[in-house]
Amino acid sequence: MKINRRNFLKLAGLATANVAVGTLPGKAVASPGHFTGHPERRGVLVDTTQCIGLNCRRCELACAKEHNLPTPEKAPEDPTVFDKRRRTHADQFTVVNRFKGQSPETPIYAKKQCMHCDEPACASACLVGAFSKTPSGAVEYDASVCIGCRYCMVACPFDIPTYEYFSALHPRVRKCTFCFESRLQQGKPPACVEACPREVMTFGRREDLIKVARQKIVRSPNRYVDHIYGEHEVGGTSWMYLSSVPFDQIGFRTDLGTTPYPELTRNYLSAAPLVMAIWPTFFLSIYLFTKRKEELAAEQRLLNPSADGNHRTKEDK
């Protein structure tokens, strides 16, 4: 992995979030090795050569419906939606972007969402354990313990987690859920996969999907580049991609390396077990105290709104 400004900030965020002390050990200890992944975890293989993008984007619509999110602002038949590169946000967990193909008549469309890393940097950076990698493959988020530090947003190598800045009282980190609660737990594919009319996405055991991807590359070497994106990037991801052009041409970072992001800071973190145990509890206690205080204040304002108004008037004077 190249250490540029972006990567430096992400690694610094990871280390700061977990260590959170001013002094790091002078001698790093041996790494205990990285997580190899649950053998039965599920994944999705995205074949970008089959996506038609324009007049479709049913994956975006299905995702919005599944999560009770607003319908995407621009209709599927509106080509201007591809005028600029879009990223996911708090009200849209997946987006389709358009890239140049072999000719103007054959653009390439690529869907973007959380990659659900085998060793997620967001989970490693989280001070209170709000993120967890489930055996089924999804990276789950628990808003009830989140303190809003947003280290997860800094740490993610794919720039996926977003934040509800517009929510004053209970803002949450937002990202693709892999439809964990509504579908994945019952063995069903995500809503976006089921809605795709072109069968761009294949859902199944991650190991099986890798075999399918390799078979496609062997059978059609002129159709695909010899690379399964996500098989090894940052230690492996549950969402993987096939493409007809190098991945950096369709918006994927190719400078991430194959080392899981948490492993890049693990040597330091293993020398600070006491801090790692105390710090999350400390932050969670502050958060719960502050949250309860805000709730009591809101209840008091509802019961006695005139007192709040009088208080402001007095201050104004």
Short mmCIF file of C-alpha atoms in Angstrom, two decimals:
data_model
loop_
_atom_site.label_atom_id
_atom_site.label_comp_id
_atom_site.label_asym_id
_atom_site.label_seq_id
_atom_site.Cartn_x
_atom_site.Cartn_y
_atom_site.Cartn_z
CA MET A 1 0.00 0.00 0.00
CA LYS A 2 1.29 3.44 -0.91
CA ILE A 3 1.55 5.80 2.04
CA ASN A 4 0.05 8.96 0.65
CA ARG A 5 -1.80 11.64 2.61
CA ARG A 6 -5.11 9.78 2.45
CA ASN A 7 -3.61 6.50 3.69
CA PHE A 8 -1.62 8.25 6.39
CA LEU A 9 -4.77 9.87 7.78
CA LYS A 10 -6.63 6.57 7.76
CA LEU A 11 -3.87 4.72 9.57
CA ALA A 12 -3.48 7.58 12.02
CA GLY A 13 -7.21 7.43 12.67
CA LEU A 14 -7.08 3.70 13.30
CA ALA A 15 -4.20 3.97 15.72
CA THR A 16 -5.56 7.02 17.51
CA ALA A 17 -9.00 5.54 17.87
CA ASN A 18 -7.79 2.38 19.54
CA VAL A 19 -4.75 3.49 21.43
CA ALA A 20 -5.87 7.02 22.31
CA VAL A 21 -2.79 7.79 24.34
CA GLY A 22 0.10 10.07 23.66
CA THR A 23 2.85 7.46 23.97
CA LEU A 24 3.18 4.45 21.73
CA PRO A 25 5.48 1.58 22.66
CA GLY A 26 8.98 1.87 21.35
CA LYS A 27 9.16 -1.79 20.40
CA ALA A 28 6.38 -3.48 18.49
CA VAL A 29 5.41 -7.03 19.35
CA ALA A 30 4.79 -9.81 16.86
CA SER A 31 1.50 -9.78 15.01
CA PRO A 32 -0.86 -12.59 16.07
CA GLY A 33 -1.98 -13.05 12.43
CA HIS A 34 -5.17 -11.93 10.71
CA PHE A 35 -8.65 -13.37 10.71
CA THR A 36 -9.19 -15.83 7.87
CA GLY A 37 -12.96 -15.41 7.77
CA HIS A 38 -15.92 -17.64 8.54
CA PRO A 39 -16.03 -20.41 5.91
CA GLU A 40 -19.77 -20.11 5.37
CA ARG A 41 -19.91 -16.33 5.04
CA ARG A 42 -21.94 -15.02 2.16
CA GLY A 43 -20.90 -12.59 -0.54
CA VAL A 44 -21.97 -11.00 -3.80
CA LEU A 45 -20.12 -11.15 -7.12
CA VAL A 46 -20.82 -8.10 -9.32
CA ASP A 47 -20.21 -8.57 -13.04
CA THR A 48 -19.90 -5.00 -14.30
CA THR A 49 -19.87 -6.17 -17.94
CA GLN A 50 -23.58 -6.97 -17.63
CA CYS A 51 -24.85 -3.79 -15.97
CA ILE A 52 -26.90 -1.46 -18.24
CA GLY A 53 -27.20 1.44 -15.76
CA LEU A 54 -29.34 3.90 -17.71
CA ASN A 55 -33.10 3.24 -17.61
CA CYS A 56 -32.57 0.75 -14.83
CA ARG A 57 -30.86 1.48 -11.46
CA ARG A 58 -33.37 -0.88 -9.92
CA CYS A 59 -30.75 -1.80 -7.35
CA GLU A 60 -30.91 1.77 -6.02
CA LEU A 61 -34.70 1.73 -5.93
CA ALA A 62 -34.86 -1.66 -4.24
CA CYS A 63 -32.33 -0.59 -1.62
CA ALA A 64 -34.31 2.56 -0.83
CA LYS A 65 -37.55 0.60 -0.45
CA GLU A 66 -35.94 -2.10 1.70
CA HIS A 67 -34.51 0.45 4.15
CA ASN A 68 -37.40 2.96 4.06
CA LEU A 69 -35.14 5.58 2.50
CA PRO A 70 -36.24 8.38 0.14
CA THR A 71 -36.56 7.43 -3.52
CA PRO A 72 -33.41 8.51 -5.44
CA GLU A 73 -33.80 12.11 -6.56
CA LYS A 74 -33.40 11.45 -10.30
CA ALA A 75 -35.48 8.90 -12.18
CA PRO A 76 -33.86 5.82 -13.79
CA GLU A 77 -34.36 7.24 -17.30
CA ASP A 78 -32.64 10.55 -16.46
CA PRO A 79 -29.12 10.40 -17.97
CA THR A 80 -27.95 13.50 -16.09
CA VAL A 81 -27.62 11.39 -12.95
CA PHE A 82 -24.34 10.13 -14.46
CA ASP A 83 -22.90 13.58 -15.14
CA LYS A 84 -20.89 13.46 -11.93
CA ARG A 85 -19.40 10.70 -9.81
CA ARG A 86 -21.74 9.97 -6.93
CA ARG A 87 -20.97 8.50 -3.54
CA THR A 88 -23.25 6.93 -0.97
CA HIS A 89 -24.81 9.13 1.69
CA ALA A 90 -27.11 8.92 4.68
CA ASP A 91 -30.23 8.62 2.48
CA GLN A 92 -28.78 6.35 -0.20
CA PHE A 93 -26.78 3.24 0.63
CA THR A 94 -25.88 2.28 -2.95
CA VAL A 95 -25.24 4.24 -6.16
CA VAL A 96 -24.46 3.33 -9.77
CA ASN A 97 -21.85 5.40 -11.58
CA ARG A 98 -20.91 5.50 -15.30
CA PHE A 99 -17.39 5.26 -16.72
CA LYS A 100 -15.83 5.35 -20.16
CA GLY A 101 -15.80 2.02 -21.99
CA GLN A 102 -14.13 0.82 -25.17
CA SER A 103 -16.30 3.29 -27.11
CA PRO A 104 -18.84 6.04 -26.32
CA GLU A 105 -21.60 3.58 -27.16
CA THR A 106 -20.41 1.06 -24.59
CA PRO A 107 -19.99 2.81 -21.24
CA ILE A 108 -19.35 0.80 -18.11
CA TYR A 109 -21.57 1.02 -15.06
CA ALA A 110 -20.39 0.09 -11.60
CA LYS A 111 -22.43 -0.18 -8.43
CA LYS A 112 -20.98 1.09 -5.17
CA GLN A 113 -21.90 0.19 -1.58
CA CYS A 114 -20.21 -1.07 1.59
CA MET A 115 -17.76 -3.84 0.67
CA HIS A 116 -18.28 -5.67 4.00
CA CYS A 117 -14.59 -6.36 4.59
CA ASP A 118 -13.48 -9.60 6.22
CA GLU A 119 -11.46 -7.50 8.67
CA PRO A 120 -13.28 -4.19 8.65
CA ALA A 121 -11.28 -1.08 9.46
CA CYS A 122 -14.46 0.60 10.72
CA ALA A 123 -14.86 -2.08 13.41
CA SER A 124 -11.22 -1.81 14.40
CA ALA A 125 -11.42 1.97 14.69
CA CYS A 126 -14.67 2.04 16.64
CA LEU A 127 -14.12 3.03 20.27
CA VAL A 128 -17.26 1.34 21.59
CA GLY A 129 -17.66 -1.74 19.37
CA ALA A 130 -20.59 -0.39 17.35
CA PHE A 131 -19.44 -2.37 14.29
CA SER A 132 -19.05 -6.14 14.10
CA LYS A 133 -18.39 -8.69 11.36
CA THR A 134 -21.07 -11.37 11.49
CA PRO A 135 -20.46 -15.02 10.51
CA SER A 136 -22.87 -14.49 7.59
CA GLY A 137 -20.54 -11.91 6.06
CA ALA A 138 -22.25 -8.60 6.89
CA VAL A 139 -20.59 -5.80 8.82
CA GLU A 140 -23.32 -4.81 11.23
CA TYR A 141 -23.74 -1.43 12.96
CA ASP A 142 -25.34 -0.91 16.39
CA ALA A 143 -26.53 2.68 16.65
CA SER A 144 -27.51 2.26 20.32
CA VAL A 145 -23.87 2.29 21.46
CA CYS A 146 -22.44 4.67 18.82
CA ILE A 147 -21.02 7.86 20.35
CA GLY A 148 -20.72 9.69 17.01
CA CYS A 149 -16.93 10.00 16.97
CA ARG A 150 -16.92 9.06 13.24
CA TYR A 151 -13.54 7.36 13.36
CA CYS A 152 -15.18 4.68 11.20
CA MET A 153 -15.57 7.24 8.41
CA VAL A 154 -11.90 8.14 8.60
CA ALA A 155 -10.75 4.53 8.73
CA CYS A 156 -12.77 3.03 5.86
CA PRO A 157 -10.52 2.52 2.81
CA PHE A 158 -13.57 2.69 0.53
CA ASP A 159 -15.01 5.94 1.99
CA ILE A 160 -18.40 4.38 2.63
CA PRO A 161 -19.78 5.27 6.09
CA THR A 162 -21.72 8.52 6.16
CA TYR A 163 -23.35 10.48 8.97
CA GLU A 164 -26.76 11.97 9.64
CA TYR A 165 -25.56 15.52 10.11
CA PHE A 166 -29.12 16.75 9.72
CA SER A 167 -30.33 14.85 12.79
CA ALA A 168 -29.84 17.03 15.86
CA LEU A 169 -30.64 14.57 18.66
CA HIS A 170 -29.85 11.06 17.48
CA PRO A 171 -27.57 11.12 14.43
CA ARG A 172 -26.37 7.74 13.17
CA VAL A 173 -23.61 6.43 10.96
CA ARG A 174 -25.24 5.07 7.81
CA LYS A 175 -24.11 2.52 5.26
CA CYS A 176 -25.24 -0.58 3.35
CA THR A 177 -26.47 -3.23 5.79
CA PHE A 178 -26.21 -6.21 3.40
CA CYS A 179 -29.94 -6.45 4.29
CA PHE A 180 -28.69 -8.35 7.33
CA GLU A 181 -31.79 -8.24 9.55
CA SER A 182 -34.48 -8.42 6.89
CA ARG A 183 -32.93 -10.92 4.49
CA LEU A 184 -29.44 -12.27 5.11
CA GLN A 185 -30.36 -13.85 8.43
CA GLN A 186 -33.03 -15.86 6.60
CA GLY A 187 -30.59 -16.88 3.88
CA LYS A 188 -32.15 -14.50 1.34
CA PRO A 189 -30.11 -12.33 -1.07
CA PRO A 190 -29.98 -8.56 -0.57
CA ALA A 191 -32.85 -6.59 -2.10
CA CYS A 192 -30.60 -5.04 -4.76
CA VAL A 193 -29.45 -8.46 -5.95
CA GLU A 194 -33.00 -9.76 -6.21
CA ALA A 195 -34.20 -6.68 -8.10
CA CYS A 196 -31.54 -6.71 -10.82
CA PRO A 197 -33.13 -7.69 -14.19
CA ARG A 198 -29.74 -8.45 -15.77
CA GLU A 199 -28.47 -10.77 -13.04
CA VAL A 200 -25.43 -8.56 -12.70
CA MET A 201 -25.03 -9.73 -9.11
CA THR A 202 -24.65 -13.30 -7.89
CA PHE A 203 -25.29 -14.10 -4.23
CA GLY A 204 -23.80 -17.12 -2.46
CA ARG A 205 -20.97 -18.51 -0.35
CA ARG A 206 -17.92 -16.34 -0.85
CA GLU A 207 -15.70 -19.31 -1.69
CA ASP A 208 -18.17 -20.48 -4.35
CA LEU A 209 -18.36 -16.99 -5.86
CA ILE A 210 -14.59 -16.87 -6.27
CA LYS A 211 -14.74 -20.16 -8.19
CA VAL A 212 -17.52 -18.77 -10.41
CA ALA A 213 -15.50 -15.63 -11.07
CA ARG A 214 -12.39 -17.60 -12.03
CA GLN A 215 -14.40 -19.77 -14.39
CA LYS A 216 -15.78 -16.67 -16.10
CA ILE A 217 -12.30 -15.22 -16.54
CA VAL A 218 -10.92 -18.49 -17.95
CA ARG A 219 -13.82 -18.99 -20.34
CA SER A 220 -13.88 -15.39 -21.58
CA PRO A 221 -10.37 -13.92 -21.31
CA ASN A 222 -11.22 -11.22 -23.83
CA ARG A 223 -14.24 -10.11 -21.81
CA TYR A 224 -12.63 -9.82 -18.36
CA VAL A 225 -9.37 -8.58 -16.91
CA ASP A 226 -7.67 -11.28 -14.84
CA HIS A 227 -8.54 -9.81 -11.50
CA ILE A 228 -11.32 -10.42 -8.97
CA TYR A 229 -11.56 -7.14 -7.08
CA GLY A 230 -12.20 -7.83 -3.42
CA GLU A 231 -10.74 -11.32 -3.33
CA HIS A 232 -7.58 -10.03 -1.69
CA GLU A 233 -7.92 -6.23 -1.35
CA VAL A 234 -7.49 -5.15 2.30
CA GLY A 235 -7.54 -8.84 3.28
CA GLY A 236 -10.71 -9.70 1.33
CA THR A 237 -14.26 -8.38 1.13
CA SER A 238 -17.71 -9.96 0.90
CA TRP A 239 -18.57 -7.92 -2.21
CA MET A 240 -16.36 -8.71 -5.22
CA TYR A 241 -16.24 -7.44 -8.80
CA LEU A 242 -15.40 -8.46 -12.35
CA SER A 243 -14.55 -5.91 -15.03
CA SER A 244 -13.59 -5.62 -18.70
CA VAL A 245 -11.05 -2.86 -17.96
CA PRO A 246 -8.53 -2.28 -15.15
CA PHE A 247 -10.38 -1.40 -11.98
CA ASP A 248 -8.79 2.00 -11.54
CA GLN A 249 -10.64 3.02 -14.72
CA ILE A 250 -14.03 2.37 -13.14
CA GLY A 251 -13.52 4.14 -9.84
CA PHE A 252 -11.92 1.46 -7.68
CA ARG A 253 -8.84 2.14 -5.63
CA THR A 254 -6.00 -0.16 -6.64
CA ASP A 255 -3.45 1.13 -4.12
CA LEU A 256 -4.95 -0.51 -1.05
CA GLY A 257 -2.75 -3.60 -0.88
CA THR A 258 -3.80 -6.97 0.51
CA THR A 259 -3.07 -6.42 4.19
CA PRO A 260 -6.16 -5.90 6.35
CA TYR A 261 -6.17 -2.33 7.66
CA PRO A 262 -6.52 -3.41 11.32
CA GLU A 263 -3.35 -5.48 10.97
CA LEU A 264 -1.35 -2.38 10.03
CA THR A 265 -1.84 -1.04 13.56
CA ARG A 266 -2.18 -4.34 15.45
CA ASN A 267 1.42 -4.48 16.64
CA TYR A 268 0.98 -1.23 18.47
CA LEU A 269 -2.46 -2.04 19.76
CA SER A 270 -1.44 -5.41 21.21
CA ALA A 271 0.93 -3.55 23.54
CA ALA A 272 -1.87 -1.49 25.03
CA PRO A 273 -4.53 -3.97 26.20
CA LEU A 274 -5.42 -2.00 29.33
CA VAL A 275 -6.14 1.17 27.38
CA MET A 276 -8.17 -0.75 24.83
CA ALA A 277 -10.31 -2.16 27.65
CA ILE A 278 -10.82 1.08 29.53
CA TRP A 279 -11.16 3.63 26.73
CA PRO A 280 -14.36 2.30 25.10
CA THR A 281 -16.05 2.05 28.48
CA PHE A 282 -14.99 5.59 29.31
CA PHE A 283 -16.39 6.99 26.07
CA LEU A 284 -19.59 4.96 26.34
CA SER A 285 -20.19 6.23 29.88
CA ILE A 286 -19.79 9.84 28.76
CA TYR A 287 -22.08 9.26 25.83
CA LEU A 288 -24.84 7.62 27.90
CA PHE A 289 -24.63 10.34 30.53
CA THR A 290 -24.88 13.10 27.91
CA LYS A 291 -27.66 11.36 26.04
CA ARG A 292 -29.75 10.95 29.22
CA LYS A 293 -29.16 14.57 30.15
CA GLU A 294 -30.41 15.73 26.73
CA GLU A 295 -33.49 13.53 26.99
CA LEU A 296 -34.38 14.88 30.43
CA ALA A 297 -33.94 18.44 29.17
CA ALA A 298 -36.21 17.74 26.19
CA GLU A 299 -38.86 16.21 28.46
CA GLN A 300 -38.69 19.22 30.75
CA ARG A 301 -39.18 21.61 27.81
CA LEU A 302 -42.24 19.66 26.68
CA LEU A 303 -43.79 19.73 30.17
CA ASN A 304 -43.05 23.40 30.81
CA PRO A 305 -42.37 25.27 27.54
CA SER A 306 -42.99 28.70 29.15
CA ALA A 307 -40.13 28.17 31.58
CA ASP A 308 -37.75 27.61 28.65
CA GLY A 309 -38.99 30.78 26.98
CA ASN A 310 -38.64 32.80 30.17
CA HIS A 311 -35.15 31.46 30.61
CA ARG A 312 -34.12 32.64 27.16
CA THR A 313 -35.73 36.03 27.71
CA LYS A 314 -33.81 36.48 30.92
CA GLU A 315 -30.56 35.57 29.23
CA ASP A 316 -31.28 37.96 26.40
CA LYS A 317 -31.67 40.73 28.90
#
